[in-house]
Amino acid sequence: MRISELSRQSGVSVPTIKFYLREGLLPAGLPTGRNQADYSERHLRRIRLIRTLTGIAGLDLSSVREILAAIDDDEITLRAAYQVLDRALYLDGSETLGRAAVDCARAEVAEFAEALGWSREASASGGEVLAQVLAGLRSLGCAADAPFFTSYARAAEQLVVAELDLVADDGGTEKGPAMVRSVLFGVALSALRRMAHEHHAARRFPLNVVERRPSNG
């Protein structure tokens, strides 16, 4: 298909597609003439993947580039691809919290993970983020310790086991779908938590609706 048709089917503008091509996020099409090329379903799927990662998952293009490179590299195993994904999703806010506060929380998170029976190979970036969450809560005067997150951890463990069972079903060879599921399931978990929060907050803290009496005028 021509780039105009690729734009129509993907819903992405031609300038944006050309930007993806320049940035190496989208492979070049098959040249057919001067400044012209044909594109295939592969390009359409790649654009949809990029838009999903930047839109639904909210990732920046630098993170998307790392994820796509891991998917495309046949030398990278699925286990290594998950590590790439962890790095791409990692946001470092430790500088604003203070080294001592984060170091203290980091040690607490390590003990917490050990108490859960999780191996030391558990995501280092995930543990670092949790340590920063604890340090951030404390910096704001919120009483918090790692064991509070035990119910979160157990729920996450069940969800991840179910997710990895899907990988086992496809033989563990399809890195692309596995990595995309990992990102989007994380978004889904956050969305479900917000839905539950809205539901229970409404039940516990109903809005005070003031009855308005009709005006005599």
mmCIF file of C-alpha atoms in Angstrom:
data_model
loop_
_atom_site.group_PDB
_atom_site.id
_atom_site.type_symbol
_atom_site.label_atom_id
_atom_site.label_comp_id
_atom_site.label_asym_id
_atom_site.label_seq_id
_atom_site.Cartn_x
_atom_site.Cartn_y
_atom_site.Cartn_z
ATOM 1 C CA MET A 1 0.000 0.000 0.000
ATOM 2 C CA ARG A 2 1.080 3.620 -0.490
ATOM 3 C CA ILE A 3 1.801 5.821 2.501
ATOM 4 C CA SER A 4 -1.542 7.583 2.040
ATOM 5 C CA GLU A 5 -3.360 4.242 2.371
ATOM 6 C CA LEU A 6 -1.200 3.331 5.362
ATOM 7 C CA SER A 7 -2.256 6.614 6.930
ATOM 8 C CA ARG A 8 -5.929 5.959 6.210
ATOM 9 C CA GLN A 9 -5.913 2.433 7.630
ATOM 10 C CA SER A 10 -3.875 3.317 10.714
ATOM 11 C CA GLY A 11 -5.583 6.624 11.466
ATOM 12 C CA VAL A 12 -2.137 8.244 11.771
ATOM 13 C CA SER A 13 -1.230 11.271 9.683
ATOM 14 C CA VAL A 14 1.330 11.026 6.893
ATOM 15 C CA PRO A 15 3.705 13.516 8.632
ATOM 16 C CA THR A 16 3.618 11.353 11.777
ATOM 17 C CA ILE A 17 4.357 8.203 9.768
ATOM 18 C CA LYS A 18 7.297 9.976 8.123
ATOM 19 C CA PHE A 19 8.506 10.995 11.584
ATOM 20 C CA TYR A 20 8.380 7.339 12.716
ATOM 21 C CA LEU A 21 10.381 6.404 9.615
ATOM 22 C CA ARG A 22 13.032 9.068 10.267
ATOM 23 C CA GLU A 23 13.316 8.015 13.918
ATOM 24 C CA GLY A 24 13.761 4.352 13.001
ATOM 25 C CA LEU A 25 10.612 3.309 14.862
ATOM 26 C CA LEU A 26 9.073 2.121 11.603
ATOM 27 C CA PRO A 27 11.075 0.088 9.046
ATOM 28 C CA ALA A 28 11.475 1.580 5.593
ATOM 29 C CA GLY A 29 9.024 0.570 2.900
ATOM 30 C CA LEU A 30 9.884 -1.122 -0.372
ATOM 31 C CA PRO A 31 11.181 1.581 -2.754
ATOM 32 C CA THR A 32 9.117 1.879 -5.922
ATOM 33 C CA GLY A 33 10.431 5.155 -7.314
ATOM 34 C CA ARG A 34 11.833 8.534 -6.422
ATOM 35 C CA ASN A 35 10.567 9.407 -2.914
ATOM 36 C CA GLN A 36 7.987 6.624 -3.139
ATOM 37 C CA ALA A 37 7.634 3.275 -1.363
ATOM 38 C CA ASP A 38 5.143 0.527 -0.728
ATOM 39 C CA TYR A 39 4.134 -0.540 2.769
ATOM 40 C CA SER A 40 2.624 -3.754 4.102
ATOM 41 C CA GLU A 41 0.541 -5.159 6.928
ATOM 42 C CA ARG A 42 3.783 -5.356 8.917
ATOM 43 C CA HIS A 43 4.013 -1.560 8.863
ATOM 44 C CA LEU A 44 0.362 -1.224 9.830
ATOM 45 C CA ARG A 45 0.845 -3.550 12.828
ATOM 46 C CA ARG A 46 3.986 -1.662 13.884
ATOM 47 C CA ILE A 47 2.182 1.679 13.793
ATOM 48 C CA ARG A 48 -0.644 0.259 15.877
ATOM 49 C CA LEU A 49 1.912 -1.068 18.355
ATOM 50 C CA ILE A 50 3.655 2.314 18.595
ATOM 51 C CA ARG A 51 0.330 4.105 19.109
ATOM 52 C CA THR A 52 -0.715 1.619 21.777
ATOM 53 C CA LEU A 53 2.526 2.061 23.707
ATOM 54 C CA THR A 54 2.511 5.849 23.446
ATOM 55 C CA GLY A 55 -1.242 6.276 23.849
ATOM 56 C CA ILE A 56 -2.759 3.715 26.194
ATOM 57 C CA ALA A 57 0.459 2.970 28.066
ATOM 58 C CA GLY A 58 1.656 6.597 27.998
ATOM 59 C CA LEU A 59 5.291 5.746 27.186
ATOM 60 C CA ASP A 60 7.665 8.265 25.654
ATOM 61 C CA LEU A 61 9.308 7.560 22.308
ATOM 62 C CA SER A 62 12.670 6.769 23.905
ATOM 63 C CA SER A 63 11.092 3.953 25.936
ATOM 64 C CA VAL A 64 9.144 2.730 22.908
ATOM 65 C CA ARG A 65 12.366 2.624 20.889
ATOM 66 C CA GLU A 66 14.014 0.382 23.513
ATOM 67 C CA ILE A 67 11.041 -1.968 23.557
ATOM 68 C CA LEU A 68 10.853 -2.220 19.768
ATOM 69 C CA ALA A 69 14.596 -2.879 19.534
ATOM 70 C CA ALA A 70 14.269 -5.756 22.011
ATOM 71 C CA ILE A 71 11.347 -7.209 20.049
ATOM 72 C CA ASP A 72 13.265 -7.027 16.778
ATOM 73 C CA ASP A 73 16.547 -8.449 18.125
ATOM 74 C CA ASP A 74 16.496 -12.227 17.653
ATOM 75 C CA GLU A 75 19.496 -12.566 19.980
ATOM 76 C CA ILE A 76 17.541 -11.219 22.976
ATOM 77 C CA THR A 77 15.684 -13.873 24.973
ATOM 78 C CA LEU A 78 12.251 -13.280 26.453
ATOM 79 C CA ARG A 79 13.767 -13.074 29.944
ATOM 80 C CA ALA A 80 16.204 -10.395 28.766
ATOM 81 C CA ALA A 81 13.374 -8.630 26.929
ATOM 82 C CA TYR A 82 11.424 -8.353 30.187
ATOM 83 C CA GLN A 83 14.490 -6.730 31.753
ATOM 84 C CA VAL A 84 14.607 -4.229 28.899
ATOM 85 C CA LEU A 85 10.940 -3.536 29.526
ATOM 86 C CA ASP A 86 11.567 -2.924 33.234
ATOM 87 C CA ARG A 87 14.267 -0.393 32.395
ATOM 88 C CA ALA A 88 12.057 1.326 29.840
ATOM 89 C CA LEU A 89 9.227 1.706 32.360
ATOM 90 C CA TYR A 90 11.479 2.857 35.203
ATOM 91 C CA LEU A 91 11.193 6.462 36.384
ATOM 92 C CA ASP A 92 13.811 7.721 38.842
ATOM 93 C CA GLY A 93 12.634 10.250 41.389
ATOM 94 C CA SER A 94 15.244 9.530 44.065
ATOM 95 C CA GLU A 95 17.025 12.874 43.707
ATOM 96 C CA THR A 96 14.020 14.755 45.039
ATOM 97 C CA LEU A 97 13.613 12.482 48.068
ATOM 98 C CA GLY A 98 17.080 12.424 49.598
ATOM 99 C CA ARG A 99 19.623 9.624 49.558
ATOM 100 C CA ALA A 100 19.219 8.634 53.232
ATOM 101 C CA ALA A 101 15.423 8.336 53.003
ATOM 102 C CA VAL A 102 15.569 6.217 49.856
ATOM 103 C CA ASP A 103 18.382 4.022 51.229
ATOM 104 C CA CYS A 104 16.316 3.284 54.335
ATOM 105 C CA ALA A 105 13.242 2.420 52.274
ATOM 106 C CA ARG A 106 15.381 0.349 49.901
ATOM 107 C CA ALA A 107 16.573 -1.862 52.751
ATOM 108 C CA GLU A 108 13.006 -2.261 53.986
ATOM 109 C CA VAL A 109 11.780 -3.276 50.528
ATOM 110 C CA ALA A 110 14.565 -5.884 50.276
ATOM 111 C CA GLU A 111 13.416 -7.436 53.568
ATOM 112 C CA PHE A 112 9.815 -7.273 52.404
ATOM 113 C CA ALA A 113 10.603 -9.112 49.152
ATOM 114 C CA GLU A 114 12.513 -11.770 51.086
ATOM 115 C CA ALA A 115 9.583 -12.233 53.464
ATOM 116 C CA LEU A 116 7.313 -12.764 50.455
ATOM 117 C CA GLY A 117 9.635 -15.519 49.289
ATOM 118 C CA TRP A 118 10.578 -13.635 46.137
ATOM 119 C CA SER A 119 14.008 -14.303 44.703
ATOM 120 C CA ARG A 120 16.724 -11.698 44.634
ATOM 121 C CA GLU A 121 16.327 -11.774 40.859
ATOM 122 C CA ALA A 122 13.002 -9.995 41.240
ATOM 123 C CA SER A 123 12.818 -6.773 39.250
ATOM 124 C CA ALA A 124 15.409 -4.391 40.646
ATOM 125 C CA SER A 125 13.647 -1.436 39.046
ATOM 126 C CA GLY A 126 10.329 -2.473 40.591
ATOM 127 C CA GLY A 127 11.907 -2.675 44.033
ATOM 128 C CA GLU A 128 13.536 0.698 43.500
ATOM 129 C CA VAL A 129 10.217 2.290 42.556
ATOM 130 C CA LEU A 130 8.533 0.811 45.636
ATOM 131 C CA ALA A 131 11.358 2.183 47.806
ATOM 132 C CA GLN A 132 10.808 5.619 46.285
ATOM 133 C CA VAL A 133 7.061 5.328 46.890
ATOM 134 C CA LEU A 134 7.706 4.612 50.574
ATOM 135 C CA ALA A 135 10.196 7.455 50.871
ATOM 136 C CA GLY A 136 7.788 9.788 49.079
ATOM 137 C CA LEU A 137 4.885 8.873 51.367
ATOM 138 C CA ARG A 138 7.009 9.494 54.432
ATOM 139 C CA SER A 139 8.276 12.812 53.103
ATOM 140 C CA LEU A 140 4.636 13.919 52.883
ATOM 141 C CA GLY A 141 3.900 12.839 56.448
ATOM 142 C CA CYS A 142 2.003 9.679 55.509
ATOM 143 C CA ALA A 143 2.672 6.745 57.817
ATOM 144 C CA ALA A 144 3.701 3.834 55.606
ATOM 145 C CA ASP A 145 5.835 0.728 55.695
ATOM 146 C CA ALA A 146 6.510 -2.027 53.201
ATOM 147 C CA PRO A 147 4.278 -4.710 54.843
ATOM 148 C CA PHE A 148 1.254 -2.518 54.116
ATOM 149 C CA PHE A 149 1.701 -3.572 50.487
ATOM 150 C CA THR A 150 1.425 -7.297 51.233
ATOM 151 C CA SER A 151 -2.088 -7.532 49.785
ATOM 152 C CA TYR A 152 -0.920 -5.636 46.689
ATOM 153 C CA ALA A 153 2.015 -8.014 46.323
ATOM 154 C CA ARG A 154 -0.096 -11.169 46.603
ATOM 155 C CA ALA A 155 -2.661 -9.869 44.127
ATOM 156 C CA ALA A 156 0.127 -8.884 41.723
ATOM 157 C CA GLU A 157 1.692 -12.319 42.067
ATOM 158 C CA GLN A 158 -1.529 -14.077 41.084
ATOM 159 C CA LEU A 159 -1.976 -11.776 38.104
ATOM 160 C CA VAL A 160 1.593 -12.257 36.891
ATOM 161 C CA VAL A 161 1.337 -16.043 37.155
ATOM 162 C CA ALA A 162 -1.802 -15.928 34.998
ATOM 163 C CA GLU A 163 -0.020 -13.605 32.540
ATOM 164 C CA LEU A 164 3.039 -15.857 32.239
ATOM 165 C CA ASP A 165 0.769 -18.863 31.706
ATOM 166 C CA LEU A 166 -0.243 -17.149 28.442
ATOM 167 C CA VAL A 167 3.428 -17.004 27.473
ATOM 168 C CA ALA A 168 3.778 -20.711 28.185
ATOM 169 C CA ASP A 169 0.804 -21.393 25.929
ATOM 170 C CA ASP A 170 2.582 -19.860 22.920
ATOM 171 C CA GLY A 171 5.845 -21.646 23.689
ATOM 172 C CA GLY A 172 7.564 -18.591 25.123
ATOM 173 C CA THR A 173 8.901 -17.559 21.718
ATOM 174 C CA GLU A 174 6.679 -14.585 20.888
ATOM 175 C CA LYS A 175 8.468 -11.658 22.553
ATOM 176 C CA GLY A 176 6.325 -8.959 21.003
ATOM 177 C CA PRO A 177 2.948 -10.125 22.330
ATOM 178 C CA ALA A 178 4.474 -11.024 25.708
ATOM 179 C CA MET A 179 6.022 -7.580 26.166
ATOM 180 C CA VAL A 180 2.900 -5.754 25.000
ATOM 181 C CA ARG A 181 0.743 -7.821 27.358
ATOM 182 C CA SER A 182 3.070 -6.967 30.225
ATOM 183 C CA VAL A 183 2.725 -3.243 29.557
ATOM 184 C CA LEU A 184 -1.023 -3.246 28.955
ATOM 185 C CA PHE A 185 -1.848 -5.591 31.839
ATOM 186 C CA GLY A 186 -0.059 -3.103 34.076
ATOM 187 C CA VAL A 187 -2.290 -0.357 32.706
ATOM 188 C CA ALA A 188 -5.345 -2.577 33.223
ATOM 189 C CA LEU A 189 -4.368 -3.267 36.835
ATOM 190 C CA SER A 190 -4.068 0.467 37.487
ATOM 191 C CA ALA A 191 -7.434 1.071 35.801
ATOM 192 C CA LEU A 192 -9.153 -1.643 37.865
ATOM 193 C CA ARG A 193 -7.700 -0.173 41.049
ATOM 194 C CA ARG A 194 -9.124 3.243 40.099
ATOM 195 C CA MET A 195 -12.523 1.683 39.352
ATOM 196 C CA ALA A 196 -12.533 -0.100 42.722
ATOM 197 C CA HIS A 197 -11.404 3.084 44.442
ATOM 198 C CA GLU A 198 -14.215 5.105 42.870
ATOM 199 C CA HIS A 199 -16.778 2.459 43.800
ATOM 200 C CA HIS A 200 -15.784 2.102 47.449
ATOM 201 C CA ALA A 201 -15.090 5.805 47.948
ATOM 202 C CA ALA A 202 -18.625 6.543 46.754
ATOM 203 C CA ARG A 203 -20.031 4.009 49.218
ATOM 204 C CA ARG A 204 -17.980 5.256 52.168
ATOM 205 C CA PHE A 205 -18.031 8.957 51.467
ATOM 206 C CA PRO A 206 -21.302 9.875 49.721
ATOM 207 C CA LEU A 207 -21.572 13.369 48.345
ATOM 208 C CA ASN A 208 -23.565 15.756 50.504
ATOM 209 C CA VAL A 209 -26.347 16.790 48.181
ATOM 210 C CA VAL A 210 -28.125 19.880 49.435
ATOM 211 C CA GLU A 211 -31.784 19.840 48.512
ATOM 212 C CA ARG A 212 -32.735 23.048 46.763
ATOM 213 C CA ARG A 213 -36.176 24.376 47.502
ATOM 214 C CA PRO A 214 -38.106 25.889 44.630
ATOM 215 C CA SER A 215 -38.058 29.662 44.573
ATOM 216 C CA ASN A 216 -41.303 31.481 45.330
ATOM 217 C CA GLY A 217 -40.468 33.894 42.588
#
